[in-house]
Amino acid sequence: MPVYKDENVKKNPWFYVLEIGKGKNRKRTKKRGFKTKKEAQAALVEAENNVNNGTFIKREKTLLPDLMNLWLKTKEHSIADVTYKTYGRHISLHINDYFEDFQAMDLTDEDCLDFIKHLRVEKELASRSVKDVFKVLRSALDWAVLKSKLQRNVTRLIDMPAVERQEIMVWNADQVREFDKHIQEHHDYVAFLLAYGAGLRQSEALALRFKDVNYESKTISVVQTLSHDGKKIRTGAKTASGTRLVSVDDKIIKEIQKRKRVVAAEKLKAGGVYQDNDLIVATSVGTPVTPRNLLRTFYRYMEKLEIPKITVHDLRHTHATLLLKQGEHPKIVQERLGHASVKITIDLYSHVLPNMQKETAERFGDFLFGTNLGTKNTNGTISAPDTENRELI
C-alpha cells in the first residue's frame, strides 16, 4: 500500500499516493491530511474503488476561498438580497479568513471541528452565529460535490453545531400599555402597534400599504416586506407561510384610518416631492422608514420608561406570549405570526406552556368538579365556586 508519513508534519502527517492509468497515460495523485496510517489506507482503498467505478474526481488545486466565492456567485440571483449579503459576510469575515491557504480537496473533518472551535473561542460568536456560518460552508461543499469538484463533503462527517436556547425577553400587558401610552403620538406609532398588537415583523409593518387593509372585515394582508437597509420593498414575506391574512382589533383599524388622514395632509404639503408608495408607515415625503431609524425611536422611548429593555423583534414575541397566556391555541398564534409550522411556535414559546398547563388543569377541575378555591373579589373576599348553574358538555 503506497501510504506514507511525512516526518516534517506534526499534525495529520499521513498521506497516500494513487496511480491512475497505465503506460504513458499513467499519472500519480497525492492526498495529505490523515491523522493515522489506517485512515490513509482506508481513503486510498476508497479512491481506488472510485477509479475502478469511474467515479474518481481528479484532484485540482483549488483554494477553499476560491471555491466559496464561486459558490456564492451562483446564488446571486436565486436568493433574497439580504440573504446573499449575509452569506457574503459569513464567507469573507469567517470562512475565507480562516481557510485562507487551504486547498479544498485537502479539507478534513478535523479542520472543520477546529474551525468551529475558532469561531466559538477566538471569535466569540454566539452559538446561533456559529451554526449559521457552518451551514454556509456545508452548503457550498454540497454544491462542490454535486458539480464534481469534490469527492465528498467532509462537513457531513460531523454534527451541526448546537444552538444554545436563549430566553426570549417580552413585556407583560401592563408594560405594553405603558409603552403604548407614551409612543402613540409619535409619527411612526403604527409600526410599533402592528408589532405588539398584530404580531407583524418589523420588515412587514414597514411595508404594509393602505390597500392591504380591509376595514370591513378588520383584516390586513401581509404580502410584502422592506429590506434591512430600507432601500427595497420585496413582494412576498420572509417565508411562504409569512404571506398571510391577519385579523386586527378596532384600535389598530382606527389608528390606520388616523394615519391615512395624516398621510393625505403630508402629500399636499410635499407636493411633487412626495413619493406615493401607499405605505402606512412612511416619512413625510412618502419614502420608507428605515429599520435603523425605527430602532433609534424605540430605544429613545424605552429609555424614558422603567420597563425591561427588549428589542423591536421582541414586540412580536410579546404579542405571541400574551396570546398564549390568554389561552389561545398555538395553531392560531402560528397563523398570526406566519410560522411555517405549529412546532416552530411551540418550541419558540415553550417557556409559556408550563404555566398554561397549570391554568388549564385548574380551569378543567373547576369546570368538572368545582375544585377551585373560589373567585377573588375586588374587595379581597373570596366567593364560593358557582356549581348550581354548571353544565357538563
XYZ file of C-alpha atoms in Angstrom:
393
model
C 0.000 0.000 0.000
C 1.613 3.348 -1.071
C 0.822 5.120 2.211
C 3.463 7.357 3.764
C 4.155 9.517 6.778
C 5.659 12.981 6.424
C 8.016 13.317 9.385
C 8.173 17.088 8.913
C 4.450 17.498 9.554
C 3.264 17.362 13.167
C -0.492 17.399 12.567
C -2.163 14.813 10.297
C 1.165 13.629 8.769
C -0.109 10.616 6.776
C -0.799 10.693 3.037
C -1.331 8.322 0.158
C -0.152 8.200 -3.442
C -2.559 6.850 -6.048
C -1.553 5.772 -9.544
C -4.136 6.296 -12.275
C -3.924 4.868 -15.788
C -1.296 2.693 -17.469
C 1.800 3.170 -19.587
C 2.273 6.655 -20.957
C -1.072 7.737 -19.529
C -0.126 6.765 -16.012
C -0.311 9.621 -13.510
C 0.132 9.956 -9.790
C -2.110 11.879 -7.415
C -1.385 12.554 -3.780
C -3.670 13.331 -0.866
C -2.480 14.510 2.526
C -4.038 15.296 5.877
C -4.690 11.923 7.535
C -4.197 11.516 11.248
C -3.253 7.817 11.204
C -1.911 5.255 8.779
C -5.188 3.360 8.999
C -7.164 6.423 7.897
C -4.840 6.988 4.940
C -5.140 3.334 3.880
C -8.940 3.437 4.089
C -9.044 6.592 1.992
C -6.715 5.014 -0.574
C -8.970 1.952 -0.895
C -11.956 4.235 -1.402
C -10.087 6.228 -4.065
C -9.026 3.040 -5.890
C -12.626 1.810 -5.886
C -13.747 5.142 -7.320
C -11.166 4.832 -10.082
C -12.412 1.345 -10.930
C -16.040 2.505 -10.870
C -15.324 5.563 -12.975
C -16.391 7.958 -10.230
C -12.962 9.245 -9.242
C -12.609 13.023 -9.363
C -9.214 14.265 -10.454
C -7.603 16.426 -7.817
C -7.434 20.076 -8.752
C -5.563 22.668 -6.771
C -8.442 24.949 -5.831
C -8.194 27.077 -2.742
C -11.221 26.797 -0.483
C -11.807 30.591 -0.543
C -11.957 30.475 -4.358
C -14.483 27.663 -4.152
C -16.588 29.601 -1.630
C -16.601 32.705 -3.820
C -17.591 30.644 -6.859
C -20.500 29.084 -4.955
C -21.643 32.479 -3.700
C -21.705 33.798 -7.255
C -24.151 31.043 -8.252
C -26.526 32.271 -5.535
C -26.615 35.895 -6.641
C -29.949 35.701 -8.467
C -31.575 32.763 -6.687
C -31.868 34.093 -3.129
C -33.037 37.321 -1.494
C -30.579 40.231 -1.454
C -30.378 40.283 2.328
C -29.607 36.535 2.401
C -26.967 36.943 -0.299
C -25.270 39.714 1.674
C -25.403 37.637 4.869
C -23.743 34.698 3.104
C -21.107 37.071 1.736
C -20.299 38.367 5.226
C -20.033 34.861 6.654
C -17.649 33.900 3.853
C -15.410 36.977 3.869
C -15.263 37.571 7.627
C -15.036 33.992 8.846
C -14.653 31.171 6.311
C -12.181 32.675 3.839
C -10.273 34.397 6.613
C -9.695 31.111 8.464
C -9.188 28.815 5.448
C -7.093 31.337 3.516
C -4.408 28.843 2.376
C -6.450 25.620 2.452
C -6.780 23.501 -0.660
C -10.428 22.456 -0.950
C -9.513 18.825 -1.642
C -7.325 18.649 1.465
C -10.029 19.779 3.895
C -10.712 17.239 6.665
C -13.422 16.828 9.269
C -10.855 17.726 11.952
C -10.199 21.016 10.155
C -13.916 21.728 10.356
C -14.023 20.951 14.087
C -11.073 23.285 14.631
C -12.918 25.953 12.656
C -15.991 25.641 14.880
C -13.789 25.950 17.968
C -12.125 29.013 16.439
C -15.486 30.708 15.909
C -16.611 29.972 19.463
C -13.410 30.661 21.396
C -11.382 33.176 19.415
C -14.114 34.990 17.526
C -16.504 34.645 20.497
C -19.522 34.249 18.230
C -22.912 33.301 19.649
C -23.926 29.685 19.123
C -26.569 30.698 16.568
C -23.977 32.611 14.542
C -21.552 29.684 14.647
C -24.241 27.412 13.258
C -25.190 29.898 10.538
C -21.582 30.236 9.363
C -21.104 26.473 9.366
C -24.310 25.990 7.348
C -22.893 28.244 4.630
C -19.691 26.183 4.495
C -21.676 22.933 4.350
C -23.966 24.198 1.589
C -21.028 25.327 -0.530
C -19.297 21.962 -0.202
C -22.551 20.153 -1.046
C -22.641 22.180 -4.250
C -18.998 21.341 -4.974
C -19.734 17.609 -4.671
C -22.780 17.974 -6.945
C -20.619 19.730 -9.529
C -17.917 17.027 -9.259
C -15.411 19.496 -7.875
C -15.024 17.437 -4.679
C -15.269 13.732 -3.946
C -17.161 14.218 -0.707
C -18.316 16.857 1.750
C -16.307 16.388 4.936
C -18.627 18.658 6.931
C -21.183 15.836 6.664
C -18.904 13.713 8.855
C -19.513 15.906 11.897
C -22.627 17.144 13.683
C -24.057 20.573 13.073
C -23.018 22.953 15.895
C -25.646 23.066 18.627
C -27.524 26.271 19.354
C -27.961 27.254 22.970
C -31.554 28.237 23.610
C -31.742 31.831 24.779
C -34.595 33.100 26.901
C -36.964 35.350 24.992
C -37.459 38.773 26.587
C -41.040 40.069 26.498
C -43.234 42.643 28.175
C -46.327 41.890 30.207
C -49.648 43.577 29.419
C -49.074 46.485 31.820
C -45.664 47.220 30.305
C -47.128 47.188 26.788
C -49.827 49.639 27.885
C -47.209 51.896 29.482
C -45.117 51.997 26.309
C -48.201 52.417 24.132
C -49.389 55.396 26.185
C -46.108 57.266 25.651
C -45.438 56.345 21.996
C -48.916 56.763 20.486
C -48.411 60.391 19.442
C -45.214 59.589 17.530
C -45.220 59.821 13.741
C -44.323 56.120 13.348
C -46.510 54.803 16.171
C -48.443 52.374 13.947
C -45.256 50.363 13.232
C -44.932 49.507 16.929
C -48.658 48.913 17.333
C -48.626 46.391 14.476
C -45.784 44.525 16.209
C -47.277 44.060 19.678
C -50.891 44.331 18.529
C -50.822 42.033 15.484
C -47.512 40.163 15.643
C -46.018 41.630 12.470
C -42.286 41.568 11.842
C -40.609 44.955 11.556
C -39.991 44.381 7.835
C -43.693 43.548 7.354
C -45.040 46.534 9.300
C -42.808 48.989 7.416
C -44.010 47.641 4.045
C -47.741 47.482 4.831
C -49.919 49.558 2.480
C -53.329 51.100 2.932
C -54.678 48.870 0.163
C -53.618 45.826 2.242
C -56.232 46.755 4.872
C -59.840 45.577 4.752
C -61.712 47.930 7.060
C -64.977 45.962 6.948
C -63.534 42.546 7.854
C -60.849 44.146 10.072
C -58.005 42.236 8.433
C -54.612 43.110 6.990
C -52.840 41.227 4.213
C -49.110 40.688 4.730
C -47.810 40.428 1.167
C -44.529 42.354 1.057
C -41.519 43.273 3.201
C -38.940 46.043 3.470
C -35.235 45.196 3.200
C -32.951 45.685 6.216
C -31.352 48.774 4.701
C -34.780 50.252 3.922
C -33.975 50.675 0.231
C -36.048 47.932 -1.367
C -39.596 46.626 -0.973
C -39.876 42.948 -1.857
C -43.029 41.116 -2.889
C -43.790 38.198 -0.565
C -42.939 37.650 3.076
C -39.893 36.158 4.815
C -41.246 32.645 4.172
C -44.083 31.178 2.093
C -46.236 30.903 5.215
C -45.373 34.504 6.066
C -47.759 35.725 3.366
C -50.956 35.732 5.382
C -54.202 37.395 6.428
C -54.203 38.752 9.998
C -57.302 39.850 11.897
C -56.860 43.044 13.920
C -58.871 44.884 16.556
C -60.735 48.184 16.435
C -57.809 50.138 17.867
C -55.470 49.160 15.031
C -58.127 49.939 12.412
C -58.773 53.374 13.943
C -55.043 54.169 14.119
C -54.585 53.191 10.457
C -57.517 55.445 9.476
C -55.986 58.251 11.530
C -52.680 57.644 9.816
C -54.379 57.850 6.427
C -55.542 61.384 7.208
C -52.021 62.365 8.274
C -50.549 60.977 5.054
C -53.104 62.895 2.981
C -52.003 66.138 4.653
C -48.313 65.289 4.101
C -48.974 64.681 0.400
C -50.497 68.125 -0.006
C -47.636 69.776 1.826
C -44.863 67.913 -0.057
C -46.452 68.330 -3.476
C -44.454 66.834 -6.339
C -41.663 65.744 -3.982
C -43.912 63.140 -2.363
C -43.213 59.521 -3.393
C -46.519 57.712 -3.176
C -45.820 54.087 -2.264
C -49.176 53.789 -0.438
C -47.223 52.942 2.723
C -48.962 53.263 6.077
C -45.679 53.911 7.872
C -43.655 56.328 5.755
C -41.627 59.510 6.057
C -43.231 62.908 5.465
C -42.284 62.599 1.767
C -43.577 59.050 1.328
C -40.307 57.116 1.399
C -39.998 54.000 3.611
C -38.979 54.483 7.245
C -35.663 52.685 7.626
C -35.396 49.953 10.286
C -32.406 51.774 11.754
C -34.399 54.964 12.359
C -37.300 52.996 13.839
C -34.823 51.306 16.176
C -33.498 54.673 17.349
C -37.034 55.809 18.140
C -37.768 52.587 20.008
C -34.693 52.797 22.228
C -35.213 56.503 22.914
C -38.740 55.969 24.215
C -37.841 52.809 26.082
C -35.074 54.631 27.963
C -37.630 57.080 29.340
C -39.703 54.330 30.945
C -38.985 51.921 33.779
C -39.638 48.807 31.725
C -37.360 45.901 30.692
C -35.054 46.623 27.758
C -36.036 44.435 24.803
C -35.564 44.523 21.014
C -38.073 45.619 18.378
C -38.468 41.980 17.329
C -39.311 41.109 20.930
C -42.518 43.125 20.491
C -43.653 40.367 18.143
C -42.680 37.780 20.771
C -44.653 39.814 23.293
C -47.767 39.570 21.109
C -47.429 35.786 20.842
C -46.718 35.296 24.550
C -49.704 37.371 25.648
C -51.975 35.395 23.309
C -50.760 32.076 24.691
C -51.147 33.258 28.276
C -54.708 34.220 27.390
C -55.301 30.607 26.451
C -55.265 30.982 22.658
C -54.448 27.782 20.766
C -50.837 27.630 19.464
C -52.228 26.958 15.967
C -53.932 30.359 15.970
C -50.733 32.017 17.162
C -48.774 30.219 14.422
C -51.134 31.514 11.744
C -50.965 35.087 13.064
C -47.163 35.079 13.173
C -46.733 33.286 9.844
C -44.608 30.432 11.182
C -44.084 27.526 8.790
C -45.442 25.033 11.322
C -47.064 24.974 14.744
C -43.995 23.068 16.001
C -41.898 26.193 15.496
C -44.374 28.205 17.553
C -44.495 25.660 20.375
C -40.701 25.297 20.500
C -40.182 29.061 20.457
C -42.642 29.800 23.251
C -42.219 26.646 25.317
C -41.421 28.836 28.340
C -45.094 29.855 28.430
C -46.535 26.331 28.192
C -45.825 25.052 31.763
C -47.962 27.868 33.231
C -50.614 27.192 30.606
C -50.699 23.541 31.677
C -51.278 24.571 35.284
C -54.010 27.060 34.411
C -55.695 24.557 32.092
C -55.740 21.927 34.849
C -57.252 24.410 37.293
C -59.923 25.526 34.828
C -60.810 21.917 33.996
C -61.031 20.955 37.663
C -63.222 23.969 38.343
C -65.445 23.166 35.368
C -65.899 19.467 36.088
C -65.681 19.210 39.892
C -65.759 22.742 41.258
C -62.382 22.127 42.871
C -61.066 25.697 42.699
C -60.968 27.844 45.818
C -63.450 30.347 44.518
C -63.148 33.714 42.837
C -61.300 36.608 44.373
C -63.488 39.717 44.501
C -62.302 43.302 44.088
C -62.682 43.896 47.844
C -60.332 40.983 48.617
C -63.011 38.490 49.684
C -63.363 35.045 48.141
C -66.628 33.925 46.540
C -67.583 30.251 46.616
C -67.395 28.358 43.323
C -70.593 28.522 41.281
C -71.767 24.933 40.971
C -75.532 25.416 40.673
C -75.531 26.699 37.096
C -72.709 24.480 35.878
C -73.455 22.380 32.782
C -71.495 19.431 31.524
C -70.890 19.377 27.774
